[in-house]
mmCIF file of C-alpha atoms and ligand atoms in Angstrom:
data_model
loop_
_atom_site.group_PDB
_atom_site.id
_atom_site.type_symbol
_atom_site.label_atom_id
_atom_site.label_comp_id
_atom_site.label_asym_id
_atom_site.label_seq_id
_atom_site.Cartn_x
_atom_site.Cartn_y
_atom_site.Cartn_z
ATOM 1 C CA MET A 30 -9.861 -40.371 -27.234
ATOM 2 C CA ASN A 31 -10.421 -36.663 -27.677
ATOM 3 C CA THR A 32 -8.210 -34.052 -25.976
ATOM 4 C CA PHE A 33 -10.463 -33.778 -22.901
ATOM 5 C CA GLU A 34 -10.411 -37.573 -22.392
ATOM 6 C CA LYS A 35 -6.674 -37.820 -23.013
ATOM 7 C CA ASP A 36 -6.052 -35.053 -20.503
ATOM 8 C CA LYS A 37 -8.200 -36.835 -17.930
ATOM 9 C CA THR A 38 -6.231 -40.028 -18.510
ATOM 10 C CA TYR A 39 -2.679 -38.796 -18.854
ATOM 11 C CA ILE A 40 -2.333 -35.425 -17.107
ATOM 12 C CA THR A 41 -1.886 -35.101 -13.345
ATOM 13 C CA HIS A 42 -5.117 -33.648 -12.054
ATOM 14 C CA THR A 43 -3.826 -30.441 -10.480
ATOM 15 C CA TYR A 44 -5.793 -28.034 -12.683
ATOM 16 C CA ASN A 45 -9.509 -27.327 -12.732
ATOM 17 C CA ARG A 46 -9.643 -26.648 -16.434
ATOM 18 C CA TYR A 47 -12.530 -24.962 -18.247
ATOM 19 C CA PRO A 48 -13.901 -27.108 -21.085
ATOM 20 C CA VAL A 49 -12.174 -25.184 -23.854
ATOM 21 C CA CYS A 50 -9.234 -26.295 -26.012
ATOM 22 C CA PHE A 51 -7.409 -23.392 -27.634
ATOM 23 C CA VAL A 52 -5.652 -24.045 -30.908
ATOM 24 C CA LYS A 53 -4.657 -20.593 -32.165
ATOM 25 C CA GLY A 54 -4.236 -16.990 -31.144
ATOM 26 C CA GLU A 55 -3.465 -13.609 -32.610
ATOM 27 C CA GLY A 56 -2.975 -10.440 -30.578
ATOM 28 C CA SER A 57 -5.819 -10.311 -28.061
ATOM 29 C CA HIS A 58 -7.879 -12.985 -29.827
ATOM 30 C CA LEU A 59 -7.930 -16.695 -29.028
ATOM 31 C CA TYR A 60 -9.582 -19.444 -31.087
ATOM 32 C CA ASP A 61 -10.780 -22.817 -29.831
ATOM 33 C CA ASP A 62 -10.873 -26.143 -31.683
ATOM 34 C CA LYS A 63 -14.384 -25.351 -32.936
ATOM 35 C CA GLY A 64 -13.253 -22.078 -34.506
ATOM 36 C CA LYS A 65 -14.936 -19.896 -31.872
ATOM 37 C CA GLU A 66 -13.236 -16.551 -31.225
ATOM 38 C CA TYR A 67 -12.573 -15.153 -27.743
ATOM 39 C CA ILE A 68 -11.212 -11.844 -26.433
ATOM 40 C CA ASP A 69 -8.269 -12.641 -24.170
ATOM 41 C CA MET A 70 -8.409 -10.741 -20.872
ATOM 42 C CA GLY A 71 -6.045 -13.167 -19.103
ATOM 43 C CA THR A 72 -2.953 -13.498 -21.360
ATOM 44 C CA GLY A 73 -2.088 -16.923 -19.941
ATOM 45 C CA ILE A 74 -1.856 -15.353 -16.450
ATOM 46 C CA GLY A 75 -0.049 -12.207 -17.466
ATOM 47 C CA VAL A 76 2.424 -13.924 -19.774
ATOM 48 C CA ASP A 77 1.502 -12.862 -23.317
ATOM 49 C CA VAL A 78 2.065 -9.209 -22.366
ATOM 50 C CA LEU A 79 2.048 -7.939 -25.946
ATOM 51 C CA GLY A 80 -0.608 -10.356 -27.156
ATOM 52 C CA ILE A 81 -0.354 -13.812 -28.633
ATOM 53 C CA SER A 82 2.292 -14.205 -31.354
ATOM 54 C CA TYR A 83 3.549 -10.610 -31.127
ATOM 55 C CA GLU A 84 5.417 -10.171 -34.410
ATOM 56 C CA PRO A 85 8.756 -8.644 -33.214
ATOM 57 C CA TRP A 86 8.931 -11.340 -30.520
ATOM 58 C CA ILE A 87 8.356 -14.109 -33.093
ATOM 59 C CA GLU A 88 11.049 -12.584 -35.314
ATOM 60 C CA ALA A 89 13.590 -12.356 -32.485
ATOM 61 C CA VAL A 90 12.832 -15.869 -31.228
ATOM 62 C CA THR A 91 12.870 -17.400 -34.719
ATOM 63 C CA LYS A 92 16.119 -15.698 -35.674
ATOM 64 C CA GLN A 93 17.792 -16.953 -32.494
ATOM 65 C CA LEU A 94 16.254 -20.414 -32.947
ATOM 66 C CA HIS A 95 17.986 -20.669 -36.311
ATOM 67 C CA THR A 96 21.306 -19.307 -34.960
ATOM 68 C CA LEU A 97 22.009 -20.882 -31.563
ATOM 69 C CA ASN A 98 19.269 -22.489 -29.497
ATOM 70 C CA HIS A 99 21.256 -23.419 -26.390
ATOM 71 C CA VAL A 100 24.679 -23.648 -24.831
ATOM 72 C CA SER A 101 25.495 -24.122 -21.173
ATOM 73 C CA ASN A 102 26.103 -21.333 -18.695
ATOM 74 C CA LEU A 103 29.787 -22.331 -18.724
ATOM 75 C CA PHE A 104 30.036 -20.059 -21.788
ATOM 76 C CA TYR A 105 28.981 -16.538 -22.766
ATOM 77 C CA THR A 106 26.005 -15.782 -25.024
ATOM 78 C CA MET A 107 24.950 -12.398 -26.352
ATOM 79 C CA PRO A 108 21.162 -12.430 -25.804
ATOM 80 C CA GLN A 109 21.622 -13.238 -22.091
ATOM 81 C CA THR A 110 24.100 -10.436 -21.416
ATOM 82 C CA ASP A 111 22.144 -7.961 -23.566
ATOM 83 C CA LEU A 112 18.957 -8.721 -21.627
ATOM 84 C CA ALA A 113 20.734 -8.350 -18.283
ATOM 85 C CA GLN A 114 22.141 -4.990 -19.405
ATOM 86 C CA ALA A 115 18.677 -3.795 -20.509
ATOM 87 C CA LEU A 116 17.104 -4.854 -17.191
ATOM 88 C CA CYS A 117 19.818 -3.107 -15.149
ATOM 89 C CA GLU A 118 19.688 0.077 -17.228
ATOM 90 C CA LYS A 119 15.910 0.293 -16.914
ATOM 91 C CA THR A 120 15.790 -0.330 -13.150
ATOM 92 C CA GLY A 121 19.111 0.886 -11.745
ATOM 93 C CA MET A 122 19.758 -2.620 -10.400
ATOM 94 C CA LYS A 123 23.316 -3.942 -10.732
ATOM 95 C CA ASP A 124 23.287 -7.590 -11.833
ATOM 96 C CA VAL A 125 20.842 -10.321 -12.852
ATOM 97 C CA PHE A 126 20.519 -14.078 -12.368
ATOM 98 C CA PHE A 127 18.324 -15.841 -14.946
ATOM 99 C CA SER A 128 16.130 -18.870 -14.252
ATOM 100 C CA ASN A 129 12.938 -20.311 -15.746
ATOM 101 C CA SER A 130 9.951 -19.340 -13.621
ATOM 102 C CA GLY A 131 8.615 -17.063 -10.927
ATOM 103 C CA ALA A 132 9.148 -19.604 -8.179
ATOM 104 C CA GLU A 133 12.774 -20.037 -9.210
ATOM 105 C CA ALA A 134 13.308 -16.278 -9.384
ATOM 106 C CA ASN A 135 12.009 -16.095 -5.799
ATOM 107 C CA GLU A 136 14.142 -19.048 -4.658
ATOM 108 C CA CYS A 137 17.168 -17.167 -5.978
ATOM 109 C CA ALA A 138 16.018 -13.963 -4.225
ATOM 110 C CA ILE A 139 15.666 -15.902 -0.950
ATOM 111 C CA LYS A 140 19.101 -17.500 -1.330
ATOM 112 C CA GLY A 141 20.622 -14.107 -2.127
ATOM 113 C CA ALA A 142 18.934 -12.390 0.837
ATOM 114 C CA ARG A 143 20.038 -15.068 3.274
ATOM 115 C CA LYS A 144 23.596 -15.158 1.975
ATOM 116 C CA TYR A 145 23.879 -11.362 2.205
ATOM 117 C CA SER A 146 22.921 -11.540 5.860
ATOM 118 C CA ILE A 147 25.000 -14.626 6.697
ATOM 119 C CA ASP A 148 28.092 -13.097 5.037
ATOM 120 C CA LYS A 149 27.651 -9.946 7.120
ATOM 121 C CA TYR A 150 26.054 -11.051 10.412
ATOM 122 C CA GLY A 151 26.574 -14.791 10.712
ATOM 123 C CA LYS A 152 24.137 -17.671 10.531
ATOM 124 C CA ASP A 153 21.570 -16.555 13.129
ATOM 125 C CA ARG A 154 20.010 -13.753 11.101
ATOM 126 C CA THR A 155 18.179 -15.456 8.241
ATOM 127 C CA THR A 156 14.412 -15.037 8.763
ATOM 128 C CA ILE A 157 12.336 -13.524 5.969
ATOM 129 C CA VAL A 158 9.048 -11.692 6.569
ATOM 130 C CA THR A 159 6.287 -12.033 3.981
ATOM 131 C CA LEU A 160 2.692 -10.808 3.944
ATOM 132 C CA ILE A 161 -0.406 -12.708 4.918
ATOM 133 C CA ASN A 162 -2.357 -13.538 1.740
ATOM 134 C CA SER A 163 0.770 -13.304 -0.433
ATOM 135 C CA PHE A 164 1.732 -15.708 -3.203
ATOM 136 C CA HIS A 165 5.338 -16.464 -4.068
ATOM 137 C CA GLY A 166 5.290 -19.861 -5.799
ATOM 138 C CA ARG A 167 4.797 -23.616 -5.508
ATOM 139 C CA THR A 168 8.205 -25.019 -4.557
ATOM 140 C CA ILE A 169 8.577 -26.053 -0.925
ATOM 141 C CA THR A 170 10.494 -22.881 -0.035
ATOM 142 C CA THR A 171 8.306 -20.444 -1.989
ATOM 143 C CA LEU A 172 5.251 -22.180 -0.496
ATOM 144 C CA ALA A 173 6.739 -21.416 2.910
ATOM 145 C CA ALA A 174 7.120 -17.799 1.761
ATOM 146 C CA THR A 175 3.479 -17.763 0.610
ATOM 147 C CA GLY A 176 1.377 -16.399 3.465
ATOM 148 C CA GLN A 177 -1.700 -18.561 2.854
ATOM 149 C CA ASP A 178 -2.399 -21.704 4.881
ATOM 150 C CA VAL A 179 -4.481 -23.267 2.093
ATOM 151 C CA PHE A 180 -1.320 -23.779 0.062
ATOM 152 C CA HIS A 181 0.659 -25.173 3.002
ATOM 153 C CA GLN A 182 -1.507 -28.082 4.101
ATOM 154 C CA ASN A 183 -0.397 -31.545 2.916
ATOM 155 C CA PHE A 184 3.207 -30.519 2.266
ATOM 156 C CA PHE A 185 4.831 -30.237 5.677
ATOM 157 C CA PRO A 186 7.562 -29.822 6.690
ATOM 158 C CA LEU A 187 8.111 -26.607 4.747
ATOM 159 C CA THR A 188 11.361 -24.636 4.704
ATOM 160 C CA GLU A 189 11.917 -22.899 8.031
ATOM 161 C CA GLY A 190 12.642 -19.237 8.554
ATOM 162 C CA PHE A 191 9.540 -17.351 7.429
ATOM 163 C CA LEU A 192 7.308 -15.042 9.463
ATOM 164 C CA TYR A 193 4.098 -13.427 8.271
ATOM 165 C CA THR A 194 2.611 -10.000 8.857
ATOM 166 C CA PRO A 195 -0.634 -8.410 7.632
ATOM 167 C CA ALA A 196 -0.463 -6.152 4.549
ATOM 168 C CA ASN A 197 -1.017 -2.453 5.146
ATOM 169 C CA ASP A 198 -0.319 -2.572 8.898
ATOM 170 C CA LEU A 199 3.025 -0.815 9.354
ATOM 171 C CA ASP A 200 2.917 -0.967 13.157
ATOM 172 C CA ALA A 201 2.519 -4.749 13.076
ATOM 173 C CA PHE A 202 5.502 -5.063 10.718
ATOM 174 C CA ILE A 203 7.718 -2.885 12.909
ATOM 175 C CA LYS A 204 6.652 -4.732 16.085
ATOM 176 C CA LEU A 205 7.466 -8.054 14.430
ATOM 177 C CA CYS A 206 10.922 -6.824 13.390
ATOM 178 C CA GLU A 207 11.608 -5.469 16.887
ATOM 179 C CA ALA A 208 10.652 -8.817 18.420
ATOM 180 C CA HIS A 209 12.787 -10.781 15.940
ATOM 181 C CA PRO A 210 16.347 -9.505 15.499
ATOM 182 C CA GLU A 211 16.965 -12.579 13.313
ATOM 183 C CA ILE A 212 14.954 -10.996 10.465
ATOM 184 C CA CYS A 213 17.155 -10.388 7.405
ATOM 185 C CA ALA A 214 14.636 -9.490 4.681
ATOM 186 C CA VAL A 215 11.049 -8.618 3.872
ATOM 187 C CA MET A 216 9.462 -9.813 0.644
ATOM 188 C CA VAL A 217 6.299 -8.251 -0.847
ATOM 189 C CA GLU A 218 4.237 -8.101 -4.024
ATOM 190 C CA PRO A 219 3.339 -4.454 -4.883
ATOM 191 C CA ILE A 220 -0.133 -5.776 -5.741
ATOM 192 C CA GLN A 221 -1.085 -9.148 -4.287
ATOM 193 C CA GLY A 222 -2.153 -11.003 -7.430
ATOM 194 C CA GLU A 223 -3.233 -14.551 -6.621
ATOM 195 C CA GLY A 224 -4.366 -13.279 -3.219
ATOM 196 C CA GLY A 225 -7.199 -11.277 -4.817
ATOM 197 C CA VAL A 226 -5.640 -8.197 -6.500
ATOM 198 C CA HIS A 227 -4.865 -6.020 -3.471
ATOM 199 C CA PRO A 228 -2.473 -3.099 -4.119
ATOM 200 C CA LEU A 229 -0.264 -2.191 -1.159
ATOM 201 C CA ASP A 230 -1.042 1.174 0.482
ATOM 202 C CA LYS A 231 1.558 3.802 -0.303
ATOM 203 C CA ASP A 232 2.204 4.571 3.383
ATOM 204 C CA PHE A 233 2.683 0.903 4.191
ATOM 205 C CA PHE A 234 5.012 -0.006 1.330
ATOM 206 C CA GLU A 235 7.103 3.151 1.718
ATOM 207 C CA GLY A 236 7.135 2.736 5.507
ATOM 208 C CA VAL A 237 8.355 -0.848 5.177
ATOM 209 C CA GLY A 238 11.005 0.307 2.700
ATOM 210 C CA ALA A 239 12.253 3.062 5.028
ATOM 211 C CA TYR A 240 12.285 0.843 8.144
ATOM 212 C CA ALA A 241 14.030 -1.962 6.271
ATOM 213 C CA LYS A 242 16.689 0.381 4.907
ATOM 214 C CA GLU A 243 17.369 1.808 8.361
ATOM 215 C CA HIS A 244 17.852 -1.676 9.865
ATOM 216 C CA ASP A 245 19.711 -3.303 6.966
ATOM 217 C CA ILE A 246 16.740 -5.595 6.375
ATOM 218 C CA LEU A 247 16.659 -6.301 2.625
ATOM 219 C CA LEU A 248 13.596 -5.217 0.654
ATOM 220 C CA VAL A 249 12.762 -8.009 -1.797
ATOM 221 C CA VAL A 250 10.035 -7.125 -4.290
ATOM 222 C CA ASP A 251 8.211 -9.960 -6.055
ATOM 223 C CA GLU A 252 7.403 -8.494 -9.469
ATOM 224 C CA VAL A 253 6.548 -11.822 -11.068
ATOM 225 C CA GLN A 254 3.009 -10.665 -11.874
ATOM 226 C CA THR A 255 3.254 -6.866 -11.438
ATOM 227 C CA GLY A 256 6.431 -6.497 -13.516
ATOM 228 C CA ASN A 257 7.101 -5.707 -17.139
ATOM 229 C CA GLY A 258 4.588 -2.919 -17.674
ATOM 230 C CA ARG A 259 1.589 -4.510 -15.986
ATOM 231 C CA THR A 260 0.842 -1.639 -13.559
ATOM 232 C CA GLY A 261 1.505 1.228 -15.969
ATOM 233 C CA LYS A 262 5.140 1.506 -14.825
ATOM 234 C CA LEU A 263 7.891 -0.867 -15.946
ATOM 235 C CA TYR A 264 7.897 -2.486 -12.476
ATOM 236 C CA GLY A 265 5.143 -2.218 -9.885
ATOM 237 C CA TYR A 266 7.400 -0.785 -7.162
ATOM 238 C CA MET A 267 7.980 2.251 -9.401
ATOM 239 C CA ASN A 268 4.494 3.436 -8.427
ATOM 240 C CA TYR A 269 5.914 3.899 -4.905
ATOM 241 C CA ASP A 270 8.904 5.725 -3.439
ATOM 242 C CA VAL A 271 10.926 2.625 -2.527
ATOM 243 C CA THR A 272 14.281 1.186 -3.607
ATOM 244 C CA PRO A 273 14.332 -2.626 -3.702
ATOM 245 C CA ASP A 274 17.484 -4.517 -2.803
ATOM 246 C CA ILE A 275 16.322 -7.521 -4.820
ATOM 247 C CA ILE A 276 13.633 -7.810 -7.513
ATOM 248 C CA SER A 277 12.241 -11.061 -8.869
ATOM 249 C CA THR A 278 10.283 -11.184 -12.094
ATOM 250 C CA ALA A 279 9.027 -13.758 -14.593
ATOM 251 C CA LYS A 280 5.603 -14.229 -16.280
ATOM 252 C CA GLY A 281 5.377 -11.335 -18.805
ATOM 253 C CA LEU A 282 9.112 -10.880 -19.288
ATOM 254 C CA GLY A 283 9.370 -13.880 -21.597
ATOM 255 C CA GLY A 284 6.399 -12.858 -23.751
ATOM 256 C CA GLY A 285 5.266 -16.506 -23.820
ATOM 257 C CA LEU A 286 8.447 -18.487 -23.160
ATOM 258 C CA PRO A 287 9.561 -19.530 -19.654
ATOM 259 C CA ILE A 288 11.910 -17.132 -17.910
ATOM 260 C CA GLY A 289 12.705 -15.980 -14.388
ATOM 261 C CA ALA A 290 15.006 -13.109 -13.480
ATOM 262 C CA THR A 291 16.352 -12.002 -10.121
ATOM 263 C CA LEU A 292 17.823 -8.501 -10.069
ATOM 264 C CA PHE A 293 20.295 -7.505 -7.373
ATOM 265 C CA GLY A 294 20.913 -3.913 -6.249
ATOM 266 C CA GLU A 295 23.919 -2.017 -4.918
ATOM 267 C CA LYS A 296 24.013 -3.901 -1.579
ATOM 268 C CA THR A 297 23.338 -7.382 -2.914
ATOM 269 C CA LYS A 298 25.259 -7.443 -6.196
ATOM 270 C CA ASP A 299 28.034 -10.018 -6.120
ATOM 271 C CA VAL A 300 26.481 -11.786 -3.072
ATOM 272 C CA LEU A 301 25.761 -14.910 -5.088
ATOM 273 C CA SER A 302 29.381 -15.670 -5.896
ATOM 274 C CA SER A 303 30.893 -18.350 -8.103
ATOM 275 C CA GLY A 304 29.366 -21.783 -7.467
ATOM 276 C CA THR A 305 26.602 -20.611 -5.083
ATOM 277 C CA HIS A 306 23.740 -20.843 -7.594
ATOM 278 C CA GLY A 307 23.090 -22.081 -11.107
ATOM 279 C CA SER A 308 20.566 -23.191 -13.706
ATOM 280 C CA THR A 309 20.830 -25.375 -16.801
ATOM 281 C CA PHE A 310 18.273 -23.518 -18.890
ATOM 282 C CA GLY A 311 18.402 -20.139 -17.133
ATOM 283 C CA GLY A 312 19.232 -17.368 -19.597
ATOM 284 C CA ASN A 313 18.642 -19.575 -22.609
ATOM 285 C CA PRO A 314 19.464 -17.571 -25.777
ATOM 286 C CA ILE A 315 16.069 -18.057 -27.454
ATOM 287 C CA VAL A 316 14.105 -17.007 -24.389
ATOM 288 C CA CYS A 317 16.382 -14.013 -23.771
ATOM 289 C CA ALA A 318 16.239 -12.858 -27.406
ATOM 290 C CA GLY A 319 12.434 -12.887 -27.132
ATOM 291 C CA ALA A 320 12.463 -11.086 -23.785
ATOM 292 C CA LEU A 321 14.663 -8.344 -25.246
ATOM 293 C CA ALA A 322 12.076 -7.760 -27.986
ATOM 294 C CA ILE A 323 9.370 -7.515 -25.302
ATOM 295 C CA LEU A 324 11.336 -5.067 -23.100
ATOM 296 C CA ASP A 325 12.187 -2.941 -26.157
ATOM 297 C CA HIS A 326 8.508 -2.399 -26.807
ATOM 298 C CA ILE A 327 7.504 -1.481 -23.238
ATOM 299 C CA ASP A 328 8.305 2.225 -23.593
ATOM 300 C CA ASP A 329 6.787 5.325 -21.968
ATOM 301 C CA LYS A 330 4.172 5.651 -24.691
ATOM 302 C CA LEU A 331 2.916 2.104 -24.120
ATOM 303 C CA LEU A 332 3.037 2.550 -20.331
ATOM 304 C CA ASP A 333 0.926 5.740 -20.569
ATOM 305 C CA SER A 334 -1.647 3.860 -22.638
ATOM 306 C CA VAL A 335 -1.687 1.077 -20.009
ATOM 307 C CA ALA A 336 -2.534 3.651 -17.334
ATOM 308 C CA GLU A 337 -5.244 5.171 -19.581
ATOM 309 C CA LYS A 338 -6.829 1.793 -20.300
ATOM 310 C CA GLY A 339 -6.697 0.998 -16.596
ATOM 311 C CA LYS A 340 -8.633 4.173 -15.855
ATOM 312 C CA PHE A 341 -11.257 3.079 -18.384
ATOM 313 C CA ILE A 342 -11.610 -0.335 -16.674
ATOM 314 C CA LYS A 343 -11.896 1.224 -13.216
ATOM 315 C CA GLU A 344 -14.496 3.770 -14.323
ATOM 316 C CA SER A 345 -16.481 1.160 -16.246
ATOM 317 C CA PHE A 346 -16.912 -1.186 -13.284
ATOM 318 C CA GLU A 347 -17.060 1.146 -10.305
ATOM 319 C CA GLY A 348 -20.669 1.362 -9.195
ATOM 320 C CA ALA A 349 -21.817 -0.917 -12.060
ATOM 321 C CA LYS A 350 -24.725 -3.270 -11.448
ATOM 322 C CA GLY A 351 -23.674 -6.569 -9.840
ATOM 323 C CA VAL A 352 -20.215 -5.258 -8.863
ATOM 324 C CA LYS A 353 -19.206 -5.168 -5.208
ATOM 325 C CA SER A 354 -15.677 -3.778 -5.501
ATOM 326 C CA VAL A 355 -12.990 -2.810 -8.014
ATOM 327 C CA ALA A 356 -9.266 -2.737 -7.211
ATOM 328 C CA GLY A 357 -6.050 -2.654 -9.175
ATOM 329 C CA MET A 358 -3.638 -0.561 -11.177
ATOM 330 C CA GLY A 359 -2.638 -0.280 -14.836
ATOM 331 C CA LEU A 360 -3.920 -3.405 -16.571
ATOM 332 C CA MET A 361 -4.182 -5.568 -13.437
ATOM 333 C CA TRP A 362 -7.690 -5.483 -11.975
ATOM 334 C CA GLY A 363 -9.836 -7.458 -9.576
ATOM 335 C CA ILE A 364 -13.589 -7.071 -10.020
ATOM 336 C CA GLU A 365 -15.598 -8.522 -7.151
ATOM 337 C CA PRO A 366 -19.021 -9.668 -8.342
ATOM 338 C CA GLU A 367 -22.051 -9.756 -6.064
ATOM 339 C CA LYS A 368 -22.651 -13.311 -7.319
ATOM 340 C CA ASP A 369 -20.309 -16.257 -6.895
ATOM 341 C CA VAL A 370 -17.436 -15.754 -9.334
ATOM 342 C CA SER A 371 -17.544 -19.428 -10.367
ATOM 343 C CA THR A 372 -20.958 -18.841 -11.986
ATOM 344 C CA ILE A 373 -19.721 -15.791 -13.925
ATOM 345 C CA VAL A 374 -16.649 -17.229 -15.675
ATOM 346 C CA PRO A 375 -18.490 -19.924 -17.699
ATOM 347 C CA LYS A 376 -21.035 -17.317 -18.831
ATOM 348 C CA LEU A 377 -18.215 -15.088 -20.035
ATOM 349 C CA LEU A 378 -16.565 -17.981 -21.875
ATOM 350 C CA GLU A 379 -19.916 -18.735 -23.490
ATOM 351 C CA LYS A 380 -19.992 -15.115 -24.715
ATOM 352 C CA GLY A 381 -16.379 -15.250 -25.907
ATOM 353 C CA VAL A 382 -14.462 -13.486 -23.128
ATOM 354 C CA VAL A 383 -11.562 -15.208 -21.321
ATOM 355 C CA VAL A 384 -10.930 -13.930 -17.786
ATOM 356 C CA LEU A 385 -9.000 -15.133 -14.756
ATOM 357 C CA THR A 386 -10.099 -15.350 -11.145
ATOM 358 C CA ALA A 387 -8.296 -14.552 -7.899
ATOM 359 C CA LYS A 388 -10.046 -15.634 -4.713
ATOM 360 C CA GLU A 389 -13.613 -14.269 -4.902
ATOM 361 C CA LYS A 390 -12.832 -11.920 -7.792
ATOM 362 C CA ILE A 391 -12.669 -11.817 -11.563
ATOM 363 C CA ARG A 392 -9.070 -10.932 -12.388
ATOM 364 C CA LEU A 393 -8.189 -9.075 -15.581
ATOM 365 C CA LEU A 394 -4.667 -9.133 -17.032
ATOM 366 C CA PRO A 395 -5.176 -8.199 -20.707
ATOM 367 C CA ALA A 396 -2.320 -7.587 -23.140
ATOM 368 C CA LEU A 397 -0.677 -4.206 -22.582
ATOM 369 C CA ASN A 398 -1.382 -3.385 -26.244
ATOM 370 C CA ILE A 399 -4.967 -4.700 -26.339
ATOM 371 C CA PRO A 400 -6.814 -2.721 -29.038
ATOM 372 C CA GLU A 401 -9.343 -0.282 -27.560
ATOM 373 C CA GLU A 402 -12.232 -1.861 -29.451
ATOM 374 C CA ASP A 403 -11.457 -5.296 -27.991
ATOM 375 C CA LEU A 404 -11.164 -3.880 -24.476
ATOM 376 C CA GLU A 405 -14.429 -1.970 -24.839
ATOM 377 C CA LYS A 406 -16.229 -5.020 -26.212
ATOM 378 C CA ALA A 407 -14.949 -7.306 -23.439
ATOM 379 C CA VAL A 408 -15.883 -4.760 -20.755
ATOM 380 C CA SER A 409 -19.370 -4.323 -22.165
ATOM 381 C CA ILE A 410 -19.949 -8.116 -22.262
ATOM 382 C CA MET A 411 -18.652 -8.395 -18.692
ATOM 383 C CA LYS A 412 -20.942 -5.619 -17.483
ATOM 384 C CA GLU A 413 -23.881 -7.321 -19.169
ATOM 385 C CA VAL A 414 -23.125 -10.662 -17.473
ATOM 386 C CA LEU A 415 -22.426 -9.052 -14.081
ATOM 387 C CA ALA A 416 -25.748 -7.195 -14.216
ATOM 388 C CA GLU A 417 -27.813 -10.343 -14.921
ATOM 389 C CA ASP A 418 -30.279 -11.342 -12.187
HETATM 390 C C1 LIG B 8 2.822 -16.535 -10.605
HETATM 391 C C2 LIG B 8 3.565 -15.986 -9.468
HETATM 392 C C3 LIG B 8 4.652 -16.679 -8.909
HETATM 393 C C4 LIG B 8 5.069 -18.061 -9.368
HETATM 394 O O1 LIG B 8 5.499 -18.046 -10.701
HETATM 395 P P1 LIG B 8 5.694 -19.451 -11.491
HETATM 396 O O2 LIG B 8 6.285 -19.006 -12.802
HETATM 397 O O3 LIG B 8 4.357 -20.062 -11.626
HETATM 398 O O4 LIG B 8 6.623 -20.255 -10.687
HETATM 399 C C5 LIG B 8 5.358 -16.077 -7.891
HETATM 400 N N1 LIG B 8 5.008 -14.863 -7.416
HETATM 401 C C6 LIG B 8 3.974 -14.166 -7.927
HETATM 402 C C7 LIG B 8 3.647 -12.820 -7.378
HETATM 403 C C8 LIG B 8 3.197 -14.712 -8.953
HETATM 404 O O5 LIG B 8 2.158 -14.050 -9.421
#
């Protein structure tokens, strides 16, 4: 059996895979089993933030691999505490819980938000508001948090205690909160990623932040996709004048190894007390050593170049032939083709460009350090394909 046949036989059929088997990568280039080269505009869904096999990350991971690969969270390890310190210093948050994925980082955020409110107000104030069209993960609770019915069907009963409100409608959010005194938190993505790359309006996000602060409703920001330099700031919320009480992040932070992190602010630090949460692998020394190398490299100079490259993407596609709309920030873009997106992706693969989709759009999440010539080449191939009759 070849890999495609083996996959069909032995892998649970939850993914609609494209017929490509990658065997190697370097920076923003991927290579398939036939030796064909591709420009990577998807980075494994925003994971390989500094490209495939980023050298300082490999060095940090390899060094740690040869020193201490794992001990339990019953003991201290240096990479974990160093990474937590770096995250707090760069965000102003106060403490960090480490897990292994975005969904887990959100589960921890939800537990923390509820416990904060239960500790302070008792057990009848535990509802969390999320946005319609949001995406927060695939576990039963993060599915409940995800404001999209398509993900809910077949898995009832979901975790109780979630209400949904439309993005960018501040009045609706305030009305919902006034009608439901049991609301304890609101959770948002600065840019809805899986939902089709929709950045939140400044007035909405800042209005939600201000209202939440005034009513001691916690602001939980899901930075799983928008975090770690993706939007041209270290975290997506930094493009807005808001102060999160809890931040969850994952994807890019690990640079290619699984990690989740939940950051707690002034109000919520120490809420998850001894014995209230835990993880076997969370904060694993190898993963944390790699993440530290990634964070070290996401400096102001890199972030400025992310914003610049984002401007180039926006200007290249706006008004281009075959393009209906362009939305995004930094190096996170949704390009809506006039044609069905499912016909465009195989053509791009054929021409050696790997992209993602989100709803009806092509989604671009290239490496933050993608060389200009690769970006320009990928954009020109995309424009060519989009313009085809
Ligand atoms: C991908 C994603 C998640 C889920 O992350 P996993 O690591 O797949 O569990 C949660 N929230 C957002 C915004 C995401 O983009």
